[in-house]
mmCIF file with all atom_site columns, C-alpha atoms in Angstrom:
data_model
loop_
_atom_site.group_PDB
_atom_site.id
_atom_site.type_symbol
_atom_site.label_atom_id
_atom_site.label_alt_id
_atom_site.label_comp_id
_atom_site.label_asym_id
_atom_site.label_entity_id
_atom_site.label_seq_id
_atom_site.pdbx_PDB_ins_code
_atom_site.Cartn_x
_atom_site.Cartn_y
_atom_site.Cartn_z
_atom_site.occupancy
_atom_site.B_iso_or_equiv
_atom_site.pdbx_formal_charge
_atom_site.auth_seq_id
_atom_site.auth_comp_id
_atom_site.auth_asym_id
_atom_site.auth_atom_id
_atom_site.pdbx_PDB_model_num
ATOM 1   C CA . LYS A 1 1   ? 0.702   19.904  5.353   1.00 63.00 ? 1   LYS A CA 1
ATOM 2   C CA . ASP A 1 2   ? -2.402  19.749  7.540   1.00 73.00 ? 2   ASP A CA 1
ATOM 3   C CA . PHE A 1 3   ? -4.137  22.177  5.179   1.00 74.00 ? 3   PHE A CA 1
ATOM 4   C CA . SER A 1 4   ? -3.561  19.993  2.119   1.00 71.00 ? 4   SER A CA 1
ATOM 5   C CA . PHE A 1 5   ? -4.454  16.792  3.995   1.00 73.00 ? 5   PHE A CA 1
ATOM 6   C CA . ARG A 1 6   ? -7.777  18.279  5.086   1.00 78.00 ? 6   ARG A CA 1
ATOM 7   C CA . LEU A 1 7   ? -8.409  19.820  1.667   1.00 78.00 ? 7   LEU A CA 1
ATOM 8   C CA . LEU A 1 8   ? -7.921  16.450  -0.047  1.00 79.00 ? 8   LEU A CA 1
ATOM 9   C CA . ASN A 1 9   ? -10.384 14.831  2.356   1.00 76.00 ? 9   ASN A CA 1
ATOM 10  C CA . LEU A 1 10  ? -13.001 17.561  1.955   1.00 79.00 ? 10  LEU A CA 1
ATOM 11  C CA . LEU A 1 11  ? -13.033 17.612  -1.850  1.00 81.00 ? 11  LEU A CA 1
ATOM 12  C CA . GLY A 1 12  ? -15.755 14.976  -2.008  1.00 81.00 ? 12  GLY A CA 1
ATOM 13  C CA . TYR A 1 13  ? -18.131 17.200  -0.039  1.00 81.00 ? 13  TYR A CA 1
ATOM 14  C CA . GLU A 1 14  ? -18.869 20.901  -0.582  1.00 78.00 ? 14  GLU A CA 1
ATOM 15  C CA . PHE A 1 15  ? -15.507 21.503  -2.253  1.00 79.00 ? 15  PHE A CA 1
ATOM 16  C CA . ARG A 1 16  ? -16.712 19.116  -4.952  1.00 83.00 ? 16  ARG A CA 1
ATOM 17  C CA . LYS A 1 17  ? -18.253 22.151  -6.624  1.00 85.00 ? 17  LYS A CA 1
ATOM 18  C CA . LEU A 1 18  ? -14.905 23.953  -6.970  1.00 84.00 ? 18  LEU A CA 1
ATOM 19  C CA . ASN A 1 19  ? -13.206 24.033  -10.333 1.00 85.00 ? 19  ASN A CA 1
ATOM 20  C CA . PRO A 1 20  ? -10.505 21.304  -10.434 1.00 88.00 ? 20  PRO A CA 1
ATOM 21  C CA . GLN A 1 21  ? -7.909  23.751  -11.820 1.00 86.00 ? 21  GLN A CA 1
ATOM 22  C CA . LEU A 1 22  ? -8.495  26.062  -8.846  1.00 86.00 ? 22  LEU A CA 1
ATOM 23  C CA . VAL A 1 23  ? -8.092  23.182  -6.401  1.00 84.00 ? 23  VAL A CA 1
ATOM 24  C CA . LEU A 1 24  ? -4.976  22.022  -8.235  1.00 84.00 ? 24  LEU A CA 1
ATOM 25  C CA . ASN A 1 25  ? -3.475  25.493  -7.816  1.00 82.00 ? 25  ASN A CA 1
ATOM 26  C CA . MET A 1 26  ? -4.312  25.408  -4.104  1.00 81.00 ? 26  MET A CA 1
ATOM 27  C CA . ILE A 1 27  ? -2.611  22.025  -3.729  1.00 78.00 ? 27  ILE A CA 1
ATOM 28  C CA . ARG A 1 28  ? 0.451   23.118  -5.700  1.00 79.00 ? 28  ARG A CA 1
ATOM 29  C CA . THR A 1 29  ? 0.729   26.253  -3.568  1.00 76.00 ? 29  THR A CA 1
ATOM 30  C CA . SER A 1 30  ? 0.809   24.108  -0.433  1.00 69.00 ? 30  SER A CA 1
ATOM 31  C CA . GLY A 1 31  ? 3.874   22.298  -1.844  1.00 66.00 ? 31  GLY A CA 1
ATOM 32  C CA . VAL A 1 32  ? 2.664   18.726  -1.365  1.00 57.00 ? 32  VAL A CA 1
ATOM 33  C CA . LEU A 1 33  ? 3.498   17.561  -4.877  1.00 57.00 ? 33  LEU A CA 1
ATOM 34  C CA . ASN A 1 34  ? 7.154   18.506  -4.415  1.00 50.00 ? 34  ASN A CA 1
ATOM 35  C CA . ASN A 1 35  ? 7.666   15.736  -1.855  1.00 55.00 ? 35  ASN A CA 1
ATOM 36  C CA . SER A 1 36  ? 7.143   12.761  -4.165  1.00 54.00 ? 36  SER A CA 1
ATOM 37  C CA . GLU A 1 37  ? 8.648   9.537   -2.924  1.00 59.00 ? 37  GLU A CA 1
ATOM 38  C CA . ASN A 1 38  ? 8.154   6.240   -4.645  1.00 57.00 ? 38  ASN A CA 1
ATOM 39  C CA . ASN A 1 39  ? 8.218   3.185   -2.463  1.00 55.00 ? 39  ASN A CA 1
ATOM 40  C CA . SER A 1 40  ? 6.025   0.172   -2.044  1.00 53.00 ? 40  SER A CA 1
ATOM 41  C CA . LYS A 1 41  ? 5.095   1.087   1.518   1.00 60.00 ? 41  LYS A CA 1
ATOM 42  C CA . SER A 1 42  ? 3.369   4.139   0.043   1.00 58.00 ? 42  SER A CA 1
ATOM 43  C CA . PHE A 1 43  ? 0.915   2.053   -1.896  1.00 67.00 ? 43  PHE A CA 1
ATOM 44  C CA . SER A 1 44  ? 1.098   -1.573  -0.733  1.00 72.00 ? 44  SER A CA 1
ATOM 45  C CA . ASP A 1 45  ? -1.322  -0.973  2.136   1.00 74.00 ? 45  ASP A CA 1
ATOM 46  C CA . VAL A 1 46  ? -3.756  0.707   -0.235  1.00 81.00 ? 46  VAL A CA 1
ATOM 47  C CA . ILE A 1 47  ? -3.373  -1.209  -3.499  1.00 87.00 ? 47  ILE A CA 1
ATOM 48  C CA . THR A 1 48  ? -3.285  -4.995  -3.259  1.00 88.00 ? 48  THR A CA 1
ATOM 49  C CA . LYS A 1 49  ? -1.820  -7.336  -5.873  1.00 88.00 ? 49  LYS A CA 1
ATOM 50  C CA . TYR A 1 50  ? -5.358  -8.094  -7.009  1.00 92.00 ? 50  TYR A CA 1
ATOM 51  C CA . ASP A 1 51  ? -6.019  -4.358  -7.375  1.00 92.00 ? 51  ASP A CA 1
ATOM 52  C CA . PHE A 1 52  ? -2.825  -4.025  -9.375  1.00 93.00 ? 52  PHE A CA 1
ATOM 53  C CA . ARG A 1 53  ? -3.985  -6.793  -11.721 1.00 94.00 ? 53  ARG A CA 1
ATOM 54  C CA . ARG A 1 54  ? -7.247  -4.909  -12.265 1.00 95.00 ? 54  ARG A CA 1
ATOM 55  C CA . LEU A 1 55  ? -5.313  -1.726  -13.045 1.00 95.00 ? 55  LEU A CA 1
ATOM 56  C CA . LYS A 1 56  ? -3.064  -3.647  -15.417 1.00 96.00 ? 56  LYS A CA 1
ATOM 57  C CA . SER A 1 57  ? -6.085  -5.204  -17.169 1.00 96.00 ? 57  SER A CA 1
ATOM 58  C CA . TYR A 1 58  ? -7.587  -1.786  -17.682 1.00 96.00 ? 58  TYR A CA 1
ATOM 59  C CA . SER A 1 59  ? -4.329  -0.298  -18.954 1.00 96.00 ? 59  SER A CA 1
ATOM 60  C CA . ASP A 1 60  ? -4.044  -3.228  -21.414 1.00 96.00 ? 60  ASP A CA 1
ATOM 61  C CA . ASN A 1 61  ? -7.581  -2.538  -22.731 1.00 94.00 ? 61  ASN A CA 1
ATOM 62  C CA . LEU A 1 62  ? -8.944  -5.797  -21.318 1.00 95.00 ? 62  LEU A CA 1
ATOM 63  C CA . THR A 1 63  ? -11.567 -4.297  -19.001 1.00 94.00 ? 63  THR A CA 1
ATOM 64  C CA . ASP A 1 64  ? -13.791 -1.242  -18.696 1.00 94.00 ? 64  ASP A CA 1
ATOM 65  C CA . TYR A 1 65  ? -12.938 1.718   -16.461 1.00 94.00 ? 65  TYR A CA 1
ATOM 66  C CA . HIS A 1 66  ? -15.828 0.819   -14.147 1.00 94.00 ? 66  HIS A CA 1
ATOM 67  C CA . ILE A 1 67  ? -13.747 -2.139  -12.899 1.00 94.00 ? 67  ILE A CA 1
ATOM 68  C CA . ILE A 1 68  ? -11.157 0.191   -11.367 1.00 95.00 ? 68  ILE A CA 1
ATOM 69  C CA . LEU A 1 69  ? -13.282 3.151   -10.248 1.00 94.00 ? 69  LEU A CA 1
ATOM 70  C CA . ASP A 1 70  ? -13.019 2.091   -6.604  1.00 94.00 ? 70  ASP A CA 1
ATOM 71  C CA . LEU A 1 71  ? -9.207  2.444   -6.806  1.00 94.00 ? 71  LEU A CA 1
ATOM 72  C CA . VAL A 1 72  ? -9.176  5.937   -8.287  1.00 95.00 ? 72  VAL A CA 1
ATOM 73  C CA . PRO A 1 73  ? -9.656  7.810   -4.966  1.00 94.00 ? 73  PRO A CA 1
ATOM 74  C CA . SER A 1 74  ? -6.795  5.844   -3.356  1.00 92.00 ? 74  SER A CA 1
ATOM 75  C CA . ILE A 1 75  ? -4.441  6.453   -6.282  1.00 94.00 ? 75  ILE A CA 1
ATOM 76  C CA . THR A 1 76  ? -5.424  10.112  -6.346  1.00 93.00 ? 76  THR A CA 1
ATOM 77  C CA . LYS A 1 77  ? -4.771  10.581  -2.630  1.00 91.00 ? 77  LYS A CA 1
ATOM 78  C CA . LEU A 1 78  ? -1.381  8.861   -2.938  1.00 91.00 ? 78  LEU A CA 1
ATOM 79  C CA . TYR A 1 79  ? -0.486  11.143  -5.828  1.00 91.00 ? 79  TYR A CA 1
ATOM 80  C CA . PHE A 1 80  ? -1.612  14.370  -4.192  1.00 88.00 ? 80  PHE A CA 1
ATOM 81  C CA . ARG A 1 81  ? 0.017   13.445  -0.883  1.00 86.00 ? 81  ARG A CA 1
ATOM 82  C CA . GLY A 1 82  ? 3.291   13.062  -2.738  1.00 85.00 ? 82  GLY A CA 1
ATOM 83  C CA . LYS A 1 83  ? 3.544   9.276   -2.387  1.00 85.00 ? 83  LYS A CA 1
ATOM 84  C CA . LEU A 1 84  ? 3.410   8.434   -6.114  1.00 87.00 ? 84  LEU A CA 1
ATOM 85  C CA . ASN A 1 85  ? 5.524   10.446  -8.518  1.00 88.00 ? 85  ASN A CA 1
ATOM 86  C CA . LEU A 1 86  ? 3.546   10.057  -11.733 1.00 90.00 ? 86  LEU A CA 1
ATOM 87  C CA . ASN A 1 87  ? 4.843   13.183  -13.511 1.00 92.00 ? 87  ASN A CA 1
ATOM 88  C CA . LEU A 1 88  ? 1.368   14.194  -14.631 1.00 94.00 ? 88  LEU A CA 1
ATOM 89  C CA . SER A 1 89  ? 0.626   17.241  -16.743 1.00 94.00 ? 89  SER A CA 1
ATOM 90  C CA . PRO A 1 90  ? -1.562  19.946  -15.186 1.00 93.00 ? 90  PRO A CA 1
ATOM 91  C CA . LEU A 1 91  ? -4.532  18.695  -17.233 1.00 95.00 ? 91  LEU A CA 1
ATOM 92  C CA . GLN A 1 92  ? -3.961  15.088  -16.137 1.00 96.00 ? 92  GLN A CA 1
ATOM 93  C CA . SER A 1 93  ? -3.658  16.209  -12.509 1.00 95.00 ? 93  SER A CA 1
ATOM 94  C CA . ALA A 1 94  ? -6.866  18.228  -12.741 1.00 94.00 ? 94  ALA A CA 1
ATOM 95  C CA . LEU A 1 95  ? -8.754  15.296  -14.296 1.00 96.00 ? 95  LEU A CA 1
ATOM 96  C CA . LEU A 1 96  ? -7.436  12.903  -11.660 1.00 96.00 ? 96  LEU A CA 1
ATOM 97  C CA . LEU A 1 97  ? -8.490  15.345  -8.952  1.00 94.00 ? 97  LEU A CA 1
ATOM 98  C CA . SER A 1 98  ? -11.964 15.671  -10.447 1.00 94.00 ? 98  SER A CA 1
ATOM 99  C CA . LEU A 1 99  ? -12.490 11.921  -10.758 1.00 95.00 ? 99  LEU A CA 1
ATOM 100 C CA . GLY A 1 100 ? -10.686 10.715  -7.645  1.00 94.00 ? 100 GLY A CA 1
ATOM 101 C CA . LEU A 1 101 ? -11.213 13.390  -5.011  1.00 91.00 ? 101 LEU A CA 1
ATOM 102 C CA . GLN A 1 102 ? -14.315 15.222  -6.122  1.00 93.00 ? 102 GLN A CA 1
ATOM 103 C CA . TYR A 1 103 ? -15.959 11.910  -7.092  1.00 94.00 ? 103 TYR A CA 1
ATOM 104 C CA . LYS A 1 104 ? -17.243 13.286  -10.368 1.00 94.00 ? 104 LYS A CA 1
ATOM 105 C CA . THR A 1 105 ? -18.267 10.933  -13.141 1.00 94.00 ? 105 THR A CA 1
ATOM 106 C CA . ILE A 1 106 ? -16.551 10.910  -16.530 1.00 95.00 ? 106 ILE A CA 1
ATOM 107 C CA . GLU A 1 107 ? -19.501 12.878  -17.916 1.00 95.00 ? 107 GLU A CA 1
ATOM 108 C CA . GLU A 1 108 ? -19.410 15.476  -15.115 1.00 94.00 ? 108 GLU A CA 1
ATOM 109 C CA . THR A 1 109 ? -15.664 15.839  -15.590 1.00 94.00 ? 109 THR A CA 1
ATOM 110 C CA . SER A 1 110 ? -16.165 16.302  -19.318 1.00 95.00 ? 110 SER A CA 1
ATOM 111 C CA . ASN A 1 111 ? -18.715 19.041  -18.589 1.00 94.00 ? 111 ASN A CA 1
ATOM 112 C CA . THR A 1 112 ? -16.259 20.749  -16.227 1.00 92.00 ? 112 THR A CA 1
ATOM 113 C CA . PHE A 1 113 ? -13.655 20.907  -18.992 1.00 91.00 ? 113 PHE A CA 1
ATOM 114 C CA . ASN A 1 114 ? -15.680 22.453  -21.797 1.00 88.00 ? 114 ASN A CA 1
ATOM 115 C CA . ASP A 1 115 ? -13.052 21.693  -24.453 1.00 89.00 ? 115 ASP A CA 1
ATOM 116 C CA . LEU A 1 116 ? -13.000 17.944  -23.730 1.00 93.00 ? 116 LEU A CA 1
ATOM 117 C CA . GLU A 1 117 ? -15.421 15.319  -24.942 1.00 95.00 ? 117 GLU A CA 1
ATOM 118 C CA . THR A 1 118 ? -16.186 12.265  -22.809 1.00 96.00 ? 118 THR A CA 1
ATOM 119 C CA . ASN A 1 119 ? -14.002 9.998   -24.959 1.00 96.00 ? 119 ASN A CA 1
ATOM 120 C CA . GLN A 1 120 ? -11.079 12.451  -24.580 1.00 97.00 ? 120 GLN A CA 1
ATOM 121 C CA . VAL A 1 121 ? -11.469 12.392  -20.791 1.00 96.00 ? 121 VAL A CA 1
ATOM 122 C CA . LEU A 1 122 ? -11.419 8.587   -20.932 1.00 97.00 ? 122 LEU A CA 1
ATOM 123 C CA . GLY A 1 123 ? -8.283  8.668   -23.086 1.00 96.00 ? 123 GLY A CA 1
ATOM 124 C CA . ILE A 1 124 ? -6.472  10.961  -20.668 1.00 97.00 ? 124 ILE A CA 1
ATOM 125 C CA . PHE A 1 125 ? -7.671  8.838   -17.748 1.00 97.00 ? 125 PHE A CA 1
ATOM 126 C CA . LYS A 1 126 ? -6.267  5.709   -19.433 1.00 97.00 ? 126 LYS A CA 1
ATOM 127 C CA . LYS A 1 127 ? -2.887  7.443   -19.827 1.00 97.00 ? 127 LYS A CA 1
ATOM 128 C CA . ILE A 1 128 ? -2.896  8.284   -16.100 1.00 97.00 ? 128 ILE A CA 1
ATOM 129 C CA . ILE A 1 129 ? -3.630  4.667   -15.210 1.00 97.00 ? 129 ILE A CA 1
ATOM 130 C CA . LYS A 1 130 ? -0.901  3.446   -17.588 1.00 97.00 ? 130 LYS A CA 1
ATOM 131 C CA . LYS A 1 131 ? 1.586   5.765   -15.876 1.00 96.00 ? 131 LYS A CA 1
ATOM 132 C CA . THR A 1 132 ? 0.424   4.434   -12.511 1.00 95.00 ? 132 THR A CA 1
ATOM 133 C CA . VAL A 1 133 ? 0.792   0.812   -13.603 1.00 96.00 ? 133 VAL A CA 1
ATOM 134 C CA . ASN A 1 134 ? 4.262   1.468   -15.066 1.00 95.00 ? 134 ASN A CA 1
ATOM 135 C CA . LEU A 1 135 ? 5.411   3.181   -11.878 1.00 93.00 ? 135 LEU A CA 1
ATOM 136 C CA . ILE A 1 136 ? 4.113   0.386   -9.650  1.00 91.00 ? 136 ILE A CA 1
ATOM 137 C CA . GLU A 1 137 ? 5.779   -2.208  -11.910 1.00 92.00 ? 137 GLU A CA 1
ATOM 138 C CA . GLU A 1 138 ? 9.098   -0.327  -11.657 1.00 91.00 ? 138 GLU A CA 1
ATOM 139 C CA . ILE A 1 139 ? 8.844   -0.211  -7.879  1.00 87.00 ? 139 ILE A CA 1
ATOM 140 C CA . MET A 1 140 ? 7.969   -3.915  -7.695  1.00 85.00 ? 140 MET A CA 1
ATOM 141 C CA . LYS A 1 141 ? 10.907  -4.821  -9.970  1.00 87.00 ? 141 LYS A CA 1
ATOM 142 C CA . SER A 1 142 ? 13.339  -2.802  -7.881  1.00 84.00 ? 142 SER A CA 1
ATOM 143 C CA . GLU A 1 143 ? 12.024  -4.491  -4.731  1.00 80.00 ? 143 GLU A CA 1
ATOM 144 C CA . ILE A 1 144 ? 12.509  -7.929  -6.255  1.00 81.00 ? 144 ILE A CA 1
ATOM 145 C CA . THR A 1 145 ? 16.011  -6.980  -7.374  1.00 83.00 ? 145 THR A CA 1
ATOM 146 C CA . SER A 1 146 ? 16.919  -5.798  -3.883  1.00 78.00 ? 146 SER A CA 1
ATOM 147 C CA . GLU A 1 147 ? 15.447  -8.977  -2.349  1.00 78.00 ? 147 GLU A CA 1
ATOM 148 C CA . ILE A 1 148 ? 17.541  -11.094 -4.696  1.00 83.00 ? 148 ILE A CA 1
ATOM 149 C CA . LYS A 1 149 ? 20.691  -9.185  -3.740  1.00 78.00 ? 149 LYS A CA 1
ATOM 150 C CA . GLU A 1 150 ? 20.006  -9.302  0.016   1.00 69.00 ? 150 GLU A CA 1
ATOM 151 C CA . PRO A 1 151 ? 19.825  -13.106 0.416   1.00 61.00 ? 151 PRO A CA 1
ATOM 152 C CA . SER A 1 152 ? 23.178  -13.540 -1.331  1.00 55.00 ? 152 SER A CA 1
ATOM 153 C CA . ALA A 1 153 ? 24.780  -11.219 1.236   1.00 53.00 ? 153 ALA A CA 1
ATOM 154 C CA . THR A 1 154 ? 23.088  -13.173 4.038   1.00 52.00 ? 154 THR A CA 1
ATOM 155 C CA . HIS A 1 155 ? 24.199  -16.446 2.447   1.00 54.00 ? 155 HIS A CA 1
ATOM 156 C CA . ALA A 1 156 ? 27.816  -15.237 2.297   1.00 53.00 ? 156 ALA A CA 1
ATOM 157 C CA . ALA A 1 157 ? 27.708  -14.240 5.967   1.00 54.00 ? 157 ALA A CA 1
ATOM 158 C CA . THR A 1 158 ? 26.298  -17.652 6.899   1.00 53.00 ? 158 THR A CA 1
ATOM 159 C CA . ASN A 1 159 ? 29.019  -19.426 4.917   1.00 57.00 ? 159 ASN A CA 1
ATOM 160 C CA . GLY A 1 160 ? 31.644  -17.356 6.713   1.00 56.00 ? 160 GLY A CA 1
ATOM 161 C CA . ALA A 1 161 ? 30.186  -18.327 10.086  1.00 55.00 ? 161 ALA A CA 1
ATOM 162 C CA . ILE A 1 162 ? 30.069  -22.013 9.143   1.00 55.00 ? 162 ILE A CA 1
ATOM 163 C CA . GLY A 1 163 ? 33.618  -21.874 7.826   1.00 53.00 ? 163 GLY A CA 1
ATOM 164 C CA . SER A 1 164 ? 34.897  -20.534 11.145  1.00 51.00 ? 164 SER A CA 1
ATOM 165 C CA . LEU A 1 165 ? 33.380  -23.459 13.065  1.00 51.00 ? 165 LEU A CA 1
#
């Protein structure tokens, strides 16, 4: 676990030059991606409601990807630390790693993957962000549902206590 934590943090430095597929294999070998757990505590300290709105705007084609670039490293670290289960393909994972941990531009990432044009990289990136937005929405909905259910149980307990007086 320490290995993968340190590797993720060092990818923006000298390891930036490594091929993203090679790094992805190293991360998969360490077993981090097998521990995916989705809960709001995983991301709520990192991604604010305002940040979520920016992600949502981008996924709805209302803004440019530059608006959310500052969030990509945080999302990428959450994903590779097993805190967001996005079910990404190997190509999507490699692109996310390149953009979010190696801090490569869309153009540099396109050059790394010789078969992909810049617009294809952007298309795959948009799909990753849409998956992220959908997952966060699901988590938020389940939280709201559980909050709605909890007060009714508390209310019933309070009524029982009042009734016994």
